[in-house]
Short mmCIF file of C-alpha atoms in Angstrom, two decimals:
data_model
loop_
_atom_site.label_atom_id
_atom_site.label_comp_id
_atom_site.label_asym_id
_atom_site.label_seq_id
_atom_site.Cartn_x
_atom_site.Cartn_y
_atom_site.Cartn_z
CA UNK A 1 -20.61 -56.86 5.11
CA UNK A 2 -24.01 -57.64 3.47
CA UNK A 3 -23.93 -61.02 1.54
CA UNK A 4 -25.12 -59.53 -1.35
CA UNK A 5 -22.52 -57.12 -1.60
CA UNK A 6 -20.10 -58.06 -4.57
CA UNK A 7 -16.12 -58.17 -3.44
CA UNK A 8 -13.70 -55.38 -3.79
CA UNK A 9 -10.80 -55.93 -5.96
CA UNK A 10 -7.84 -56.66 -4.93
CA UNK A 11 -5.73 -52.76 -4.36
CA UNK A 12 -9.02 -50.99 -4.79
CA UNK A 13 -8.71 -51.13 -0.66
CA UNK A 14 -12.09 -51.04 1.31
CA UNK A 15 -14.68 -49.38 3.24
CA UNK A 16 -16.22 -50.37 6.75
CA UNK A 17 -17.82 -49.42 9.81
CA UNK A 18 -16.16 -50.70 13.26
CA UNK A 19 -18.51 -53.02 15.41
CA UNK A 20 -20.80 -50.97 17.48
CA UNK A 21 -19.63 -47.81 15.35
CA UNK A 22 -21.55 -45.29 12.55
CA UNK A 23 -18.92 -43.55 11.12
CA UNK A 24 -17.54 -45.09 8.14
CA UNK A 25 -13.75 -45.49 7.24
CA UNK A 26 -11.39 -46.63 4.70
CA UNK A 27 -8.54 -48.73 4.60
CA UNK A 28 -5.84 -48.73 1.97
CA UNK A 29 -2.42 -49.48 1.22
CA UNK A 30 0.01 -46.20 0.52
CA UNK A 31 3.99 -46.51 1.23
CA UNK A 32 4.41 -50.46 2.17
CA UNK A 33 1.54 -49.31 4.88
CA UNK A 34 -1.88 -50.57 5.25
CA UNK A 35 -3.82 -46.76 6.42
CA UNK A 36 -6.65 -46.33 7.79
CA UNK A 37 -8.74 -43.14 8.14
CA UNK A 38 -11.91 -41.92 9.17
CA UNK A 39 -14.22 -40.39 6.70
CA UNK A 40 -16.18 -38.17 9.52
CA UNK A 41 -19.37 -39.35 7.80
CA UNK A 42 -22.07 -42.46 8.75
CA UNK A 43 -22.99 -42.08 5.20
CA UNK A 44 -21.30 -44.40 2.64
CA UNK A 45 -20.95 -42.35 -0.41
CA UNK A 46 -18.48 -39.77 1.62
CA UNK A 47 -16.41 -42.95 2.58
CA UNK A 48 -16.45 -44.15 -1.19
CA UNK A 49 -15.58 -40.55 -2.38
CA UNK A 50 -12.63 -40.20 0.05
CA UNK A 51 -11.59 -43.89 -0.62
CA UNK A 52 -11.45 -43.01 -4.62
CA UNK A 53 -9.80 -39.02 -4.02
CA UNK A 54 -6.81 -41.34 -1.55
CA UNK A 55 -6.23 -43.71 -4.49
CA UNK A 56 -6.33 -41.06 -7.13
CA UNK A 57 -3.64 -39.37 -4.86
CA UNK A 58 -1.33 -42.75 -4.89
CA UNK A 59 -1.59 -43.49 -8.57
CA UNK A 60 -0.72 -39.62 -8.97
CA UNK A 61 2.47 -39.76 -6.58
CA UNK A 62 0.53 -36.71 -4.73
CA UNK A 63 -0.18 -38.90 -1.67
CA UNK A 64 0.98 -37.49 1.82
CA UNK A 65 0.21 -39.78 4.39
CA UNK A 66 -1.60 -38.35 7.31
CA UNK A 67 1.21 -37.20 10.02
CA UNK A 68 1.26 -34.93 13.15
CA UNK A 69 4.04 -32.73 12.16
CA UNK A 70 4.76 -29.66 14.24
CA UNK A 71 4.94 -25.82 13.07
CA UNK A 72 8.69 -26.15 14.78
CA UNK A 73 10.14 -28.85 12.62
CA UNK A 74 9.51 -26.88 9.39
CA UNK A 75 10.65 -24.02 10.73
CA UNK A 76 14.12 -26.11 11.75
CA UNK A 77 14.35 -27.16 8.10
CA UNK A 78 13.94 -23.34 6.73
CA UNK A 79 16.62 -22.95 8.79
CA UNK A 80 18.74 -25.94 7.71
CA UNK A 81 17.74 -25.01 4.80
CA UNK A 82 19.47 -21.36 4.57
CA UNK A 83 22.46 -22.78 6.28
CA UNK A 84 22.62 -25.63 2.92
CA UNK A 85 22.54 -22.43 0.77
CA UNK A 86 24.83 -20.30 2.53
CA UNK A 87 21.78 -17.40 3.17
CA UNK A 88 23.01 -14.14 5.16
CA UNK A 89 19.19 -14.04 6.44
CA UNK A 90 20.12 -17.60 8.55
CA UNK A 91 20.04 -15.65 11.52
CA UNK A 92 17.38 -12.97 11.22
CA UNK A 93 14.93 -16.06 10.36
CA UNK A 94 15.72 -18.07 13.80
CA UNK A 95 15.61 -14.77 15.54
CA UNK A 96 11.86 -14.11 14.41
CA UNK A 97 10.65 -17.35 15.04
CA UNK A 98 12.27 -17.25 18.80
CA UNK A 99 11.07 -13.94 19.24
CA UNK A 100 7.32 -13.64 18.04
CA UNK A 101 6.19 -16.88 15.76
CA UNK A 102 7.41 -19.52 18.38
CA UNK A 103 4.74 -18.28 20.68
CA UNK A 104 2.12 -18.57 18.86
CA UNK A 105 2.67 -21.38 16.42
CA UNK A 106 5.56 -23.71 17.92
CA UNK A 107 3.14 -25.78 19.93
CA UNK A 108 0.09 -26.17 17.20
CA UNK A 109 0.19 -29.19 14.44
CA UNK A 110 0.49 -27.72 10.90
CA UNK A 111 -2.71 -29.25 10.12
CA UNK A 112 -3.96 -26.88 12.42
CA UNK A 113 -3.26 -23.77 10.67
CA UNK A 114 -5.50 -22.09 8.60
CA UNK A 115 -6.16 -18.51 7.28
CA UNK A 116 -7.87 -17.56 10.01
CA UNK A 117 -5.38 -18.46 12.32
CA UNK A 118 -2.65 -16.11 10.73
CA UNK A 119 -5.02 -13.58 10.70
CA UNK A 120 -5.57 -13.62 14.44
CA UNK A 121 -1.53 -13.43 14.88
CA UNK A 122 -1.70 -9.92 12.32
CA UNK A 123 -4.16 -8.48 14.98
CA UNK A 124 -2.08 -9.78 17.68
CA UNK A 125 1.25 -8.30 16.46
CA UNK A 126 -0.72 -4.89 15.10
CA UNK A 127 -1.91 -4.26 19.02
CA UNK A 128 1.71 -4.61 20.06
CA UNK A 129 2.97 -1.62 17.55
CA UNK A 130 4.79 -3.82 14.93
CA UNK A 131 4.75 -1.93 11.27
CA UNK A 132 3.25 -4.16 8.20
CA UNK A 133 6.79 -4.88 6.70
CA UNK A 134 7.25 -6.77 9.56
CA UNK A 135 4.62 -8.64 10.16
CA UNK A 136 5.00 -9.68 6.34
CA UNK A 137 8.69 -10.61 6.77
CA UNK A 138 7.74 -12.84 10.27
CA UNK A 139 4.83 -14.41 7.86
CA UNK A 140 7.29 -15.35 5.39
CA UNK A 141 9.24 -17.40 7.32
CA UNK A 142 5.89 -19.51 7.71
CA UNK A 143 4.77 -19.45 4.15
CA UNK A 144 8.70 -21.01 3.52
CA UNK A 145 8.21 -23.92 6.00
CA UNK A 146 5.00 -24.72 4.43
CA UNK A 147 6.25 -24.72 1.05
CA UNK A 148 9.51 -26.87 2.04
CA UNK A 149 6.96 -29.56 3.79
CA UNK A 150 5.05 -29.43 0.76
CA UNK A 151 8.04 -30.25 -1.28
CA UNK A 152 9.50 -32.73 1.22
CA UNK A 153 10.03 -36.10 -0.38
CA UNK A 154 8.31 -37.87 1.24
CA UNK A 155 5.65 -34.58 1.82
CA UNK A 156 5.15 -33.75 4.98
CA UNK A 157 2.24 -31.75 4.80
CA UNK A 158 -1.05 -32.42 1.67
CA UNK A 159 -2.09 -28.37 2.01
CA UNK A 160 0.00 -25.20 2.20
CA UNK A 161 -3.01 -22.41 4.08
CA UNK A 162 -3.44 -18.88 2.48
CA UNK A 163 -1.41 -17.02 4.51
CA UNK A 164 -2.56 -13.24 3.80
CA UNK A 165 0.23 -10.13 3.79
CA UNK A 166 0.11 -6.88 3.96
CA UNK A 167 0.56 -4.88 0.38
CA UNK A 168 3.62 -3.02 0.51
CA UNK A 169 4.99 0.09 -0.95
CA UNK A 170 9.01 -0.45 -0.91
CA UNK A 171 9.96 2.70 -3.05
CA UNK A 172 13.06 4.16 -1.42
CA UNK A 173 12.29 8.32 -0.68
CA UNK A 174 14.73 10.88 0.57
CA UNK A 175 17.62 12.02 -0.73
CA UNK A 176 21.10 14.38 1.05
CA UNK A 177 21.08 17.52 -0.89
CA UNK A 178 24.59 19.28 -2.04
CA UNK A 179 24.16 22.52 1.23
CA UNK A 180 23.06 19.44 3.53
CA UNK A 181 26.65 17.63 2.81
CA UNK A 182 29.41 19.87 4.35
CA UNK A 183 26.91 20.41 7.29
CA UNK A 184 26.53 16.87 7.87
CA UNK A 185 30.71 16.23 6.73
CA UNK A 186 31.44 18.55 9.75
CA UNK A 187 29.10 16.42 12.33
CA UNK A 188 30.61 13.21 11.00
CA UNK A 189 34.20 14.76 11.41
CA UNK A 190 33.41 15.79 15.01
CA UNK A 191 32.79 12.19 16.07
CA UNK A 192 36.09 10.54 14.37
CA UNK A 193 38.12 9.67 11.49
CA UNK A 194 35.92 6.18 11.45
CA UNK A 195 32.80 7.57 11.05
CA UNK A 196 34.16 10.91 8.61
CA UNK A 197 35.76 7.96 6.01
CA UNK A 198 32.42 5.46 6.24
CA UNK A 199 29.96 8.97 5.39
CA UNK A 200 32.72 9.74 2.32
CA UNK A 201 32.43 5.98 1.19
CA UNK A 202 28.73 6.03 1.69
CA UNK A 203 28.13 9.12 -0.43
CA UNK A 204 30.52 8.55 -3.22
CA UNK A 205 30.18 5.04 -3.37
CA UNK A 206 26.46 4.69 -2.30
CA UNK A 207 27.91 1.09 -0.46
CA UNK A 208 25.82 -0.36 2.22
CA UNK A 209 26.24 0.18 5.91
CA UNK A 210 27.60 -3.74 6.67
CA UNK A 211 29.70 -3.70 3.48
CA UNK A 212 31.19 0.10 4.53
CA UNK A 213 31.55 -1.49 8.09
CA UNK A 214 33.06 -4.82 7.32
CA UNK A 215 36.33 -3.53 4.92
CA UNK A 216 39.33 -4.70 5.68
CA UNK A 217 43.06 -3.30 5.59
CA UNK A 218 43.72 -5.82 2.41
CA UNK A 219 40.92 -4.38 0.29
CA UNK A 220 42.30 -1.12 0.40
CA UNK A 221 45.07 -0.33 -2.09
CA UNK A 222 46.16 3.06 -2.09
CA UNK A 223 49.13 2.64 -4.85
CA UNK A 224 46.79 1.75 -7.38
CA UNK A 225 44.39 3.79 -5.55
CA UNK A 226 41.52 0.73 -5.64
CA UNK A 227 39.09 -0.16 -3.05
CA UNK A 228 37.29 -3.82 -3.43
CA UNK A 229 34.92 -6.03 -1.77
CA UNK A 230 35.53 -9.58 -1.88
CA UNK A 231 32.96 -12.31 -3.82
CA UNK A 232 30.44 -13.63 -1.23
CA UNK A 233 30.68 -10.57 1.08
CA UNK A 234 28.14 -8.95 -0.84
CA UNK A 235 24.42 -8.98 -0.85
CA UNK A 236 24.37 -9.99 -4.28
CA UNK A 237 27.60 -12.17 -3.17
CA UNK A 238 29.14 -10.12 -6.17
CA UNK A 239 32.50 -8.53 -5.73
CA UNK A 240 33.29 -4.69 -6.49
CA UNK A 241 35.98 -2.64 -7.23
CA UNK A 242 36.06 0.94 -7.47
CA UNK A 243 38.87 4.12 -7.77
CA UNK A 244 39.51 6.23 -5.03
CA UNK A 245 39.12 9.29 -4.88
CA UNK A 246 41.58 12.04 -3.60
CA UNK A 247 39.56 12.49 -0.44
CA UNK A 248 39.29 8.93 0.01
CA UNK A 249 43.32 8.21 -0.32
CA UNK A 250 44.03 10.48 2.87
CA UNK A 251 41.38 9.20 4.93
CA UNK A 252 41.88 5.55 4.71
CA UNK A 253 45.68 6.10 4.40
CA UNK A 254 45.06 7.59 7.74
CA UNK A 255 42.55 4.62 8.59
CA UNK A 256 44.94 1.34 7.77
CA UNK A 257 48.12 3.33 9.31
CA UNK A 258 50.00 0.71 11.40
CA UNK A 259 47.67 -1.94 10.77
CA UNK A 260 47.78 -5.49 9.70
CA UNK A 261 46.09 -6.76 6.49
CA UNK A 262 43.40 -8.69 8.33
CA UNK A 263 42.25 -5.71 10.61
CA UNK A 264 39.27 -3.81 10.28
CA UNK A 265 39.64 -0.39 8.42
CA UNK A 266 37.06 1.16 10.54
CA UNK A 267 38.12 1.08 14.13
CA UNK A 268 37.32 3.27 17.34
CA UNK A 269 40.00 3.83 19.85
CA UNK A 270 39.53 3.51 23.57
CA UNK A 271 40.38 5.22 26.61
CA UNK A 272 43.77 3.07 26.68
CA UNK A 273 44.89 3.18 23.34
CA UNK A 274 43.38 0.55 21.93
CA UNK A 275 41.40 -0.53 18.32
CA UNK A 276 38.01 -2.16 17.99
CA UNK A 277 36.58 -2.35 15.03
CA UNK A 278 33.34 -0.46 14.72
CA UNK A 279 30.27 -2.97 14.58
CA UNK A 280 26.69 -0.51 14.87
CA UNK A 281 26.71 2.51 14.62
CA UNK A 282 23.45 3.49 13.90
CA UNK A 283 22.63 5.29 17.13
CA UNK A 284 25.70 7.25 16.62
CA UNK A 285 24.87 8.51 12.91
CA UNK A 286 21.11 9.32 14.82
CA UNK A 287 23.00 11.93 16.57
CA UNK A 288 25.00 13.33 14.12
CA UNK A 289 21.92 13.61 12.03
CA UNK A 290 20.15 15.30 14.89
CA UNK A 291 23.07 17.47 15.39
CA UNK A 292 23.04 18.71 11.30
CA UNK A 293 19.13 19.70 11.34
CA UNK A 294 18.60 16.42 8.96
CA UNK A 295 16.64 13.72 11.64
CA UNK A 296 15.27 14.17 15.18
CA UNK A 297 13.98 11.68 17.86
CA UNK A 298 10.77 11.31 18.41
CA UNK A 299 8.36 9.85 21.25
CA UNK A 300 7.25 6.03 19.75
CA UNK A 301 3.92 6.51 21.26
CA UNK A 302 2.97 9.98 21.21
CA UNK A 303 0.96 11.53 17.70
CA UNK A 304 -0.30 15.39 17.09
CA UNK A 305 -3.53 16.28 15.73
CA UNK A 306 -2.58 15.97 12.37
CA UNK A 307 -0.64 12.10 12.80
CA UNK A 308 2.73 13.54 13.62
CA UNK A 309 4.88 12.00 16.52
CA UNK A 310 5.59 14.62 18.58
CA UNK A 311 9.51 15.32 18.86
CA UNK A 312 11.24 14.67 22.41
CA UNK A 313 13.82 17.19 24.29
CA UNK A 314 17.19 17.41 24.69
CA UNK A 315 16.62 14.81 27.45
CA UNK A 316 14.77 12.83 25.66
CA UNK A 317 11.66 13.73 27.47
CA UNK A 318 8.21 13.55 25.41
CA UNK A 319 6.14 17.42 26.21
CA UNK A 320 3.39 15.35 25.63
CA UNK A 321 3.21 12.15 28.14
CA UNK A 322 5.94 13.28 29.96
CA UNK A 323 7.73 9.89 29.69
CA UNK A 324 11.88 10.01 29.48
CA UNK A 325 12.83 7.16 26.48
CA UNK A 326 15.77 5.76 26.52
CA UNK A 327 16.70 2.92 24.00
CA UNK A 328 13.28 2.05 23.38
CA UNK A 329 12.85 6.12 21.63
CA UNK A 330 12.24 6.58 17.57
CA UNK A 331 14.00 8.26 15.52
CA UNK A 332 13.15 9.82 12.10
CA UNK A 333 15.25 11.55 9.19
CA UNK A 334 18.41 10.99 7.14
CA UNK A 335 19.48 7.26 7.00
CA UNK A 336 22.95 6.03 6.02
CA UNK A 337 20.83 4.15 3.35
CA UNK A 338 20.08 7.17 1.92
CA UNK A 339 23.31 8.12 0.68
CA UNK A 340 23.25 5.25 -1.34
CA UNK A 341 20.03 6.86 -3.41
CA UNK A 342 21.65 10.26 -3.35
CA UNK A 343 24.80 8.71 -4.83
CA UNK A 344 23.10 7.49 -7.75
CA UNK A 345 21.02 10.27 -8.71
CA UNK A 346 23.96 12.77 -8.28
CA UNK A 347 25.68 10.27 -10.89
CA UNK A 348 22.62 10.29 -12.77
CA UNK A 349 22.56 13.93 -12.85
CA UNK A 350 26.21 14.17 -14.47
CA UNK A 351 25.24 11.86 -17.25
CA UNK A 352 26.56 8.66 -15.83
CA UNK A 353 25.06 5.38 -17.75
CA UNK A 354 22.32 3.47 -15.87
CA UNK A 355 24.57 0.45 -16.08
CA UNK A 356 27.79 1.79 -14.05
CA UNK A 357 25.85 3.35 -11.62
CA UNK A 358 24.51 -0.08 -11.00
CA UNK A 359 28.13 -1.61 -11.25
CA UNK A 360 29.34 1.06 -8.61
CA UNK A 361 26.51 0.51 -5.93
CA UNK A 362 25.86 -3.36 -6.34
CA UNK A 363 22.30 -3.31 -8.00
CA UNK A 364 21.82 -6.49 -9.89
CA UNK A 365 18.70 -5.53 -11.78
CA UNK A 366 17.29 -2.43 -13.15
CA UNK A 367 14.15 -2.99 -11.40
CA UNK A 368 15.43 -2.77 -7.64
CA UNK A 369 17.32 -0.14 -8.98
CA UNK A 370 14.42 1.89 -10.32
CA UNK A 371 12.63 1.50 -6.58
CA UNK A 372 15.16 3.38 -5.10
CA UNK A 373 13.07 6.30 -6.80
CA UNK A 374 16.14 8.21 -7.31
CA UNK A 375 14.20 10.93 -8.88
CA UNK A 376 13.82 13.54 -6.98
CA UNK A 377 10.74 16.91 -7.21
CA UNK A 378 13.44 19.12 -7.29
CA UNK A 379 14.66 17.46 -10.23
CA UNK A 380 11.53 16.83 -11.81
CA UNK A 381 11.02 21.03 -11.15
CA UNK A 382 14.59 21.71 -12.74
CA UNK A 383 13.12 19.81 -16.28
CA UNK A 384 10.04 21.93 -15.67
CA UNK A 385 11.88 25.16 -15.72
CA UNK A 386 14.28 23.45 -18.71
CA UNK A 387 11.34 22.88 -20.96
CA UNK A 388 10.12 26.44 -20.14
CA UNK A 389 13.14 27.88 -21.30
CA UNK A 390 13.27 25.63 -24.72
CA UNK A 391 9.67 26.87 -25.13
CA UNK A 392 10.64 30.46 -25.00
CA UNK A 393 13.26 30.02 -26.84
CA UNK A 394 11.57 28.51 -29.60
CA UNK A 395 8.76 31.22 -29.27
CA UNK A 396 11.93 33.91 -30.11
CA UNK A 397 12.88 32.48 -33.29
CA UNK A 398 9.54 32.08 -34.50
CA UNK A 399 9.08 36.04 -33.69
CA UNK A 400 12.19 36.65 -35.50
CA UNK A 401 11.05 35.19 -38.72
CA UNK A 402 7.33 36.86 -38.60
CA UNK A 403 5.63 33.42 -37.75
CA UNK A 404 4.66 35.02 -34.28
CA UNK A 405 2.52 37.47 -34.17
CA UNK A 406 1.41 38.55 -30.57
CA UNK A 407 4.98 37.79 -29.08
CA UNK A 408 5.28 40.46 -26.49
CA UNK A 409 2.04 41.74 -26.25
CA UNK A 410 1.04 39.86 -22.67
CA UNK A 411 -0.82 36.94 -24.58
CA UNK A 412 -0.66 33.09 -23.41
CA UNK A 413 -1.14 30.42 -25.46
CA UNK A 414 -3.08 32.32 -28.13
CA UNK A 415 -5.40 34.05 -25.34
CA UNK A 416 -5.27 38.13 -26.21
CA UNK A 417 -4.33 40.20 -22.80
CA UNK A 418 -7.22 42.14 -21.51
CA UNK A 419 -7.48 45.99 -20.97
CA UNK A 420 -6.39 47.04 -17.34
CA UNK A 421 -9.23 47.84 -15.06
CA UNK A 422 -8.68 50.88 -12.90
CA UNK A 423 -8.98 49.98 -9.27
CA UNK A 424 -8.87 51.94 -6.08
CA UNK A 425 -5.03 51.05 -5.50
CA UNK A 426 -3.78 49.40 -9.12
CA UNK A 427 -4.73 48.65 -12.50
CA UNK A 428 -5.61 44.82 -12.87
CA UNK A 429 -6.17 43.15 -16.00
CA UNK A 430 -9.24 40.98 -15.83
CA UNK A 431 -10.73 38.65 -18.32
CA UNK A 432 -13.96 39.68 -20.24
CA UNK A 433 -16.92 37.84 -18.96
CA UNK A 434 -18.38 35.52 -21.13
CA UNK A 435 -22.41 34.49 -20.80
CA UNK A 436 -22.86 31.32 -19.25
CA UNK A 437 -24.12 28.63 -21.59
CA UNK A 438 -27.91 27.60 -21.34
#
């Protein structure tokens, strides 16, 4: 230290340069802790400047002391974290991490992530085939353990990166149309009573596939003729109860038969006699869809000229590359989540308020409800032809009290009809020319 050099006060903490050394650092006192860092600079001022912004950060309670966390202990505490709160996502979250962020984050520091970082895992996963939705839902568990370090008393991290997602268009599209239902009621029949009474529930209900698959014999009560689901079952952890209707009475009446209340009303039977209650069945309603002309399975690699994946034979053999898929093949058409939009536009369409159709299906807000774009261009070509008709209508009365006067005479919004223009094969009517303006 120079002689000249007055003397620090005392908490203000200091600035020096280790014997033999040029780069300047700091010492300080944060936490009971003396701390010492380097400022990466041999000139002063940067030392000063980093010295001050620490102090700043103590005096503010912002201060995170400087710590060699790892990507995998935040990610443990978004997990600990969703177990705390009871999330039904617990799983899905470990599963990602195991499966495709553990690989390329689990061994780094989180100091060591930055934007550019994240962006070279997008470009890794894109290579590999995996659609935007996911990436942003495997980038997302990230951003979370961030955010919890950040929050962390004490804070384990000082900086949460910009993680960039993909935007995302979640509007819900497609819809089962009333000559596609007893088609696709005769497929579901085919396969069993199980899969016959989860379509009915699914279309008249518009439930989802792990609440239609997870019923049990208590929630069914067919002497008040009530079917339920219990309060935290939910994804809104909301409990329902709806009427059944007469369809619905002999098909689970036919579904709890000789079972016990805890039992699962959806159940296959084996080869021996015996009841298991139905878990996925996703591959299974594939098929069915397949069968009714409303989905087919496709080749996951394979495109046309115009961006279409090309469609696979009966034995699941692409025409194009020749390759046989088995579990790893695509499929593309009706989903079982799609009888949850065409329930509530087919209530919509019978004048049912917004706010029971939401009560019946498990929307909490109008907004997610409103994505499920349960509008349909058949509908919107039904008020098309409706306002048509009013128009006409309107145009006869005027007509009838002398207010129109070119009603039947071939005009069109006030344009006069032309004189027909004989032709070789037909008269045509064709508009006078006008001159072209200079």
């Amino acid at each position: 230290m120079e002689p000249n050099k007055p003397k620090r006060e005392r908490g203000t903490g200091s600035v020096y340069q280790p014997k033999g050394g040029r780069i300047w650092w700091i010492k300080y006192y944060a936490i009971g802790k003396a701390r010492r860092e380097s400022s990466g600079s041999s000139d002063e001022r940067v030392a000063e400047k980093l010295l001050r912004r620490r102090l700043g950060e103590i005096d503010a309670d912002r201060y995170v002391p400087p710590t060699k966390v790892r990507i995998d202990e935040l990610v443990q505490d978004v997990i600990s974290n969703y177990k705390l709160k009871g999330q039904k996502s617990t799983e899905h979250v470990r599963r990602r991490w195991e499966v495709h962020l553990k690989r390329w984050f689990g061994h780094r520091k989180a100091a060591e992530i930055s934007t550019a970082t994240c962006l070279r895992y997008i470009e890794d996963r894109e290579s590999k085939g995996a659609k935007p939705a996911t990436i942003n839902r495997e980038l997302a568990v990230l951003r979370r353990a961030f955010n919890l370090g950040r929050m962390a008393s004490p804070p384990k991290i000082a900086v949460v990166p910009y993680i960039p997602f993909y935007a995302e268009n979640n509007r819900r599209v497609g819809f089962l149309e009333t000559q596609q239902e007893t088609c696709l009621t005769n497929e579901c029949g085919r396969v069993g009573l199980w899969l016959r009474t989860a379509y009915e529930i699914g279309l008249t209900y518009g439930w989802r596939r792990s609440e239609v698959r997870n019923l049990k014999v208590r929630q069914v009560n067919l002497l008040k003729r009530t079917l339920s689901l219990d309060v935290g079952t939910t994804k809104n952890n909301q409990g329902r109860c709806v009427r059944l209707t007469d369809a619905l009475v002999t098909l689970l009446g036919q579904c709890i038969q000789g079972k016990q209340p805890n039992d699962a009303v959806l159940t296959r039977t084996d080869k021996k006699g015996v009841h298991h209650p139905v878990k996925d069945f996703r591959k299974i309603w594939h098929s069915v869809c397949c069968r009714a002309g409303l989905g087919r399975l496709v080749c996951p690699k394979c495109r046309d000229e115009n961006g279409k994946r090309i469609a696979v034979d009966q034995k699941r053999r692409c025409p194009n590359c020749g390759r046989k898929w088995a579990d790893q093949i695509s499929y593309e058409g009706l989903l079982f989540h799609d009888l949850r939009r065409s329930m509530a536009r087919n209530m919509r369409n019978e004048g049912v308020a917004e706010e029971v159709i939401m009560d019946i299906g498990g929307w909490k807000t109008s907004s997610v409800f409103k994505r499920y774009s349960i509008v349909n261009p058949n509908d919107t070509a039904n008020a098309i032809r409706t306002l048509e008709a009013a128009r006409k209508r309107d145009q006869t009365i005027l007509a009838a009290e002398g207010q129109l006067d070119n009603l039947g005479t071939g005009t069109i919004s006030g344009i006069a009809a032309q004189k027909p223009v004989q032709t070789a094969n037909s008269e045509v009517a064709l508009p006078t020319p006008r001159p072209l303006p200079n």
